[in-house]
Amino acid sequence: QKEVEQNSGPLSVPEGAIASLNCTYSDRGSQSFFWYRQYSGKSPELIMSIYSNGDKEDGRFTAQLNKASQYVSLLIRDSQPSDSATYLCAVKGGGTASKLTFGTGTRLQVTL
Amino acid sequence: NAGVTQTPKFQVLKTGQSMTLQCAQDMNHNSMYWYRQDPGMGLRLIYYSASEGTTDKGEVPNGYNVSRLNKREFSLRLESAAPSQTSVYFCASKGTGTDTQYFGPGTRLTVL
């Protein structure tokens, strides 16, 4: 079982719709959770971080964390063509080492 | 403020050749990381340095060596390149008191 799992997609949503991206993780001691966006041929850039159960909103982005279900999600409201990218879920596990484990990413396509 | 820089951007090697990938950050971060990214595999940690003077193996260290030259610079060396090391290599850094990593632009390496 992979430590961080994401559906590879592509996830296709029409412009203006809500895109929902999901991620599950296996380490119950995980402490910190991140969503990175990666455009084709570019490096990952951080868009959201979340540390406690519940929702965290930042503009059109909402991260949701449920530690009991070992599940983290990213909602993108009013999706735009510029949101088309691969979204990487990253998890910092339990322990003191500051290492992130990344999922393989979900490719999002926002269609006109 | 350049953030994290990497050189070179592209490199083609023949099997058995050696090379060093350079990474530097100007954010006064203590921790630095080297990842490789392959299609369908996500980002995998090769080596990391939690602080100047220390280095540790990540998930896929075989065939690589690293040097934390000073607080700013963290290099990755391939002593005898193999086609299996064809990949995109990303360097990242992280400050103290946070788990957020910031990525460089990447080096695209092809080993023939």
Short mmCIF file of N, CA and C in Angstrom, two decimals, chain B residues 16-83:
data_model
loop_
_atom_site.label_atom_id
_atom_site.label_comp_id
_atom_site.label_asym_id
_atom_site.label_seq_id
_atom_site.Cartn_x
_atom_site.Cartn_y
_atom_site.Cartn_z
N GLY B 16 27.82 5.89 -17.42
CA GLY B 16 29.15 5.83 -16.81
C GLY B 16 29.76 7.19 -16.52
N GLN B 17 29.25 8.24 -17.14
CA GLN B 17 29.78 9.57 -16.86
C GLN B 17 29.33 10.03 -15.48
N SER B 18 30.05 11.00 -14.95
CA SER B 18 29.69 11.56 -13.65
C SER B 18 29.32 13.03 -13.81
N MET B 19 28.54 13.52 -12.87
CA MET B 19 28.21 14.94 -12.87
C MET B 19 27.67 15.34 -11.50
N THR B 20 27.69 16.63 -11.25
CA THR B 20 27.18 17.18 -10.00
C THR B 20 26.09 18.19 -10.31
N LEU B 21 24.94 18.02 -9.66
CA LEU B 21 23.85 18.98 -9.75
C LEU B 21 23.98 19.95 -8.57
N GLN B 22 23.88 21.23 -8.91
CA GLN B 22 24.07 22.25 -7.88
C GLN B 22 22.74 22.84 -7.44
N CYS B 23 22.63 23.17 -6.17
CA CYS B 23 21.45 23.81 -5.61
C CYS B 23 21.89 24.84 -4.60
N ALA B 24 21.25 26.01 -4.65
CA ALA B 24 21.54 27.05 -3.67
C ALA B 24 20.24 27.75 -3.29
N GLN B 25 20.17 28.18 -2.02
CA GLN B 25 18.99 28.93 -1.56
C GLN B 25 19.46 30.16 -0.80
N ASP B 26 18.67 31.23 -0.96
CA ASP B 26 19.04 32.48 -0.30
C ASP B 26 18.01 32.88 0.75
N MET B 27 17.31 31.91 1.31
CA MET B 27 16.26 32.17 2.28
C MET B 27 16.70 31.87 3.71
N ASN B 28 18.00 31.59 3.89
CA ASN B 28 18.55 31.28 5.21
C ASN B 28 17.88 30.05 5.83
N HIS B 29 17.50 29.10 4.97
CA HIS B 29 16.85 27.88 5.46
C HIS B 29 17.88 26.89 5.97
N ASN B 30 17.51 26.16 7.02
CA ASN B 30 18.41 25.15 7.56
C ASN B 30 18.37 23.84 6.79
N SER B 31 17.18 23.45 6.34
CA SER B 31 17.00 22.12 5.75
C SER B 31 16.94 22.21 4.23
N MET B 32 17.57 21.22 3.59
CA MET B 32 17.55 21.15 2.13
C MET B 32 17.34 19.70 1.69
N TYR B 33 16.76 19.53 0.50
CA TYR B 33 16.32 18.22 0.05
C TYR B 33 16.62 18.05 -1.44
N TRP B 34 16.85 16.81 -1.83
CA TRP B 34 16.92 16.44 -3.24
C TRP B 34 15.88 15.37 -3.53
N TYR B 35 15.06 15.64 -4.57
CA TYR B 35 14.02 14.70 -5.03
C TYR B 35 14.28 14.36 -6.49
N ARG B 36 13.75 13.23 -6.90
CA ARG B 36 13.62 12.93 -8.31
C ARG B 36 12.14 12.70 -8.61
N GLN B 37 11.74 13.07 -9.83
CA GLN B 37 10.35 12.91 -10.23
C GLN B 37 10.30 12.14 -11.53
N ASP B 38 9.62 11.02 -11.52
CA ASP B 38 9.45 10.17 -12.69
C ASP B 38 7.97 9.99 -12.95
N PRO B 39 7.60 9.81 -14.22
CA PRO B 39 6.19 9.65 -14.56
C PRO B 39 5.55 8.50 -13.77
N GLY B 40 4.42 8.77 -13.15
CA GLY B 40 3.70 7.74 -12.41
C GLY B 40 4.27 7.40 -11.05
N MET B 41 5.42 8.01 -10.70
CA MET B 41 6.08 7.67 -9.43
C MET B 41 6.01 8.82 -8.44
N GLY B 42 5.65 9.97 -8.87
CA GLY B 42 5.63 11.10 -7.95
C GLY B 42 7.02 11.56 -7.58
N LEU B 43 7.10 12.42 -6.60
CA LEU B 43 8.37 12.92 -6.09
C LEU B 43 8.91 11.94 -5.05
N ARG B 44 10.15 11.54 -5.24
CA ARG B 44 10.77 10.62 -4.29
C ARG B 44 12.04 11.26 -3.72
N LEU B 45 12.18 11.17 -2.42
CA LEU B 45 13.29 11.81 -1.73
C LEU B 45 14.57 10.98 -1.90
N ILE B 46 15.64 11.64 -2.36
CA ILE B 46 16.91 10.96 -2.55
C ILE B 46 17.78 11.10 -1.29
N TYR B 47 18.06 12.33 -0.92
CA TYR B 47 18.82 12.67 0.27
C TYR B 47 18.27 13.97 0.83
N TYR B 48 18.54 14.19 2.12
CA TYR B 48 18.20 15.47 2.70
C TYR B 48 19.26 15.87 3.72
N SER B 49 19.24 17.16 4.05
CA SER B 49 20.17 17.71 5.02
C SER B 49 19.36 18.56 5.98
N ALA B 50 19.22 18.08 7.21
CA ALA B 50 18.40 18.80 8.19
C ALA B 50 19.06 20.09 8.64
N SER B 51 20.37 20.12 8.58
CA SER B 51 21.10 21.33 8.96
C SER B 51 22.49 21.24 8.36
N GLU B 52 23.18 22.36 8.35
CA GLU B 52 24.54 22.39 7.82
C GLU B 52 25.39 21.36 8.55
N GLY B 53 26.10 20.54 7.78
CA GLY B 53 26.98 19.53 8.37
C GLY B 53 26.36 18.17 8.52
N THR B 54 25.05 18.03 8.22
CA THR B 54 24.41 16.72 8.34
C THR B 54 23.72 16.36 7.04
N THR B 55 23.77 15.08 6.70
CA THR B 55 23.02 14.57 5.56
C THR B 55 22.46 13.20 5.91
N ASP B 56 21.31 12.88 5.32
CA ASP B 56 20.67 11.59 5.58
C ASP B 56 20.07 11.05 4.31
N LYS B 57 19.99 9.72 4.23
CA LYS B 57 19.40 9.07 3.08
C LYS B 57 17.89 9.21 3.11
N GLY B 58 17.34 9.31 1.90
CA GLY B 58 15.90 9.29 1.75
C GLY B 58 15.44 7.95 1.25
N GLU B 59 14.44 7.97 0.40
CA GLU B 59 13.80 6.75 -0.09
C GLU B 59 14.62 6.04 -1.17
N VAL B 60 15.33 6.81 -2.01
CA VAL B 60 16.04 6.23 -3.17
C VAL B 60 17.46 6.76 -3.27
N PRO B 61 18.36 6.46 -2.32
CA PRO B 61 19.70 7.06 -2.32
C PRO B 61 20.74 6.34 -3.18
N ASN B 62 20.44 5.12 -3.61
CA ASN B 62 21.48 4.34 -4.31
C ASN B 62 21.89 5.01 -5.61
N GLY B 63 23.22 5.12 -5.79
CA GLY B 63 23.76 5.71 -7.01
C GLY B 63 24.03 7.21 -6.90
N TYR B 64 23.75 7.77 -5.74
CA TYR B 64 23.90 9.21 -5.52
C TYR B 64 24.74 9.48 -4.27
N ASN B 65 25.39 10.64 -4.28
CA ASN B 65 26.04 11.17 -3.09
C ASN B 65 25.71 12.65 -2.99
N VAL B 66 25.77 13.18 -1.77
CA VAL B 66 25.45 14.60 -1.59
C VAL B 66 26.52 15.26 -0.74
N SER B 67 26.56 16.59 -0.87
CA SER B 67 27.45 17.40 -0.04
C SER B 67 26.71 18.65 0.37
N ARG B 68 26.65 18.90 1.68
CA ARG B 68 26.11 20.18 2.16
C ARG B 68 27.32 21.08 2.34
N LEU B 69 27.59 21.88 1.32
CA LEU B 69 28.82 22.65 1.25
C LEU B 69 28.84 23.75 2.31
N ASN B 70 27.70 24.36 2.55
CA ASN B 70 27.53 25.41 3.56
C ASN B 70 26.02 25.54 3.75
N LYS B 71 25.58 26.55 4.48
CA LYS B 71 24.15 26.65 4.74
C LYS B 71 23.37 26.87 3.46
N ARG B 72 23.93 27.53 2.47
CA ARG B 72 23.23 27.89 1.25
C ARG B 72 23.19 26.77 0.22
N GLU B 73 24.23 25.94 0.16
CA GLU B 73 24.41 25.07 -0.99
C GLU B 73 24.36 23.58 -0.64
N PHE B 74 23.69 22.83 -1.52
CA PHE B 74 23.52 21.39 -1.31
C PHE B 74 23.63 20.75 -2.69
N SER B 75 24.68 19.96 -2.91
CA SER B 75 24.91 19.40 -4.23
C SER B 75 24.61 17.91 -4.25
N LEU B 76 24.24 17.42 -5.43
CA LEU B 76 23.93 16.01 -5.66
C LEU B 76 24.86 15.48 -6.73
N ARG B 77 25.57 14.42 -6.45
CA ARG B 77 26.54 13.87 -7.39
C ARG B 77 26.15 12.48 -7.85
N LEU B 78 26.24 12.29 -9.16
CA LEU B 78 26.08 10.98 -9.77
C LEU B 78 27.48 10.53 -10.17
N GLU B 79 27.99 9.51 -9.53
CA GLU B 79 29.37 9.08 -9.78
C GLU B 79 29.50 8.32 -11.10
N SER B 80 28.53 7.48 -11.42
CA SER B 80 28.55 6.70 -12.64
C SER B 80 27.11 6.57 -13.13
N ALA B 81 26.74 7.50 -14.00
CA ALA B 81 25.33 7.62 -14.37
C ALA B 81 24.83 6.38 -15.09
N ALA B 82 23.55 6.05 -14.83
CA ALA B 82 22.88 4.92 -15.46
C ALA B 82 21.58 5.41 -16.09
N PRO B 83 21.11 4.73 -17.15
CA PRO B 83 19.85 5.15 -17.78
C PRO B 83 18.70 5.24 -16.78
#
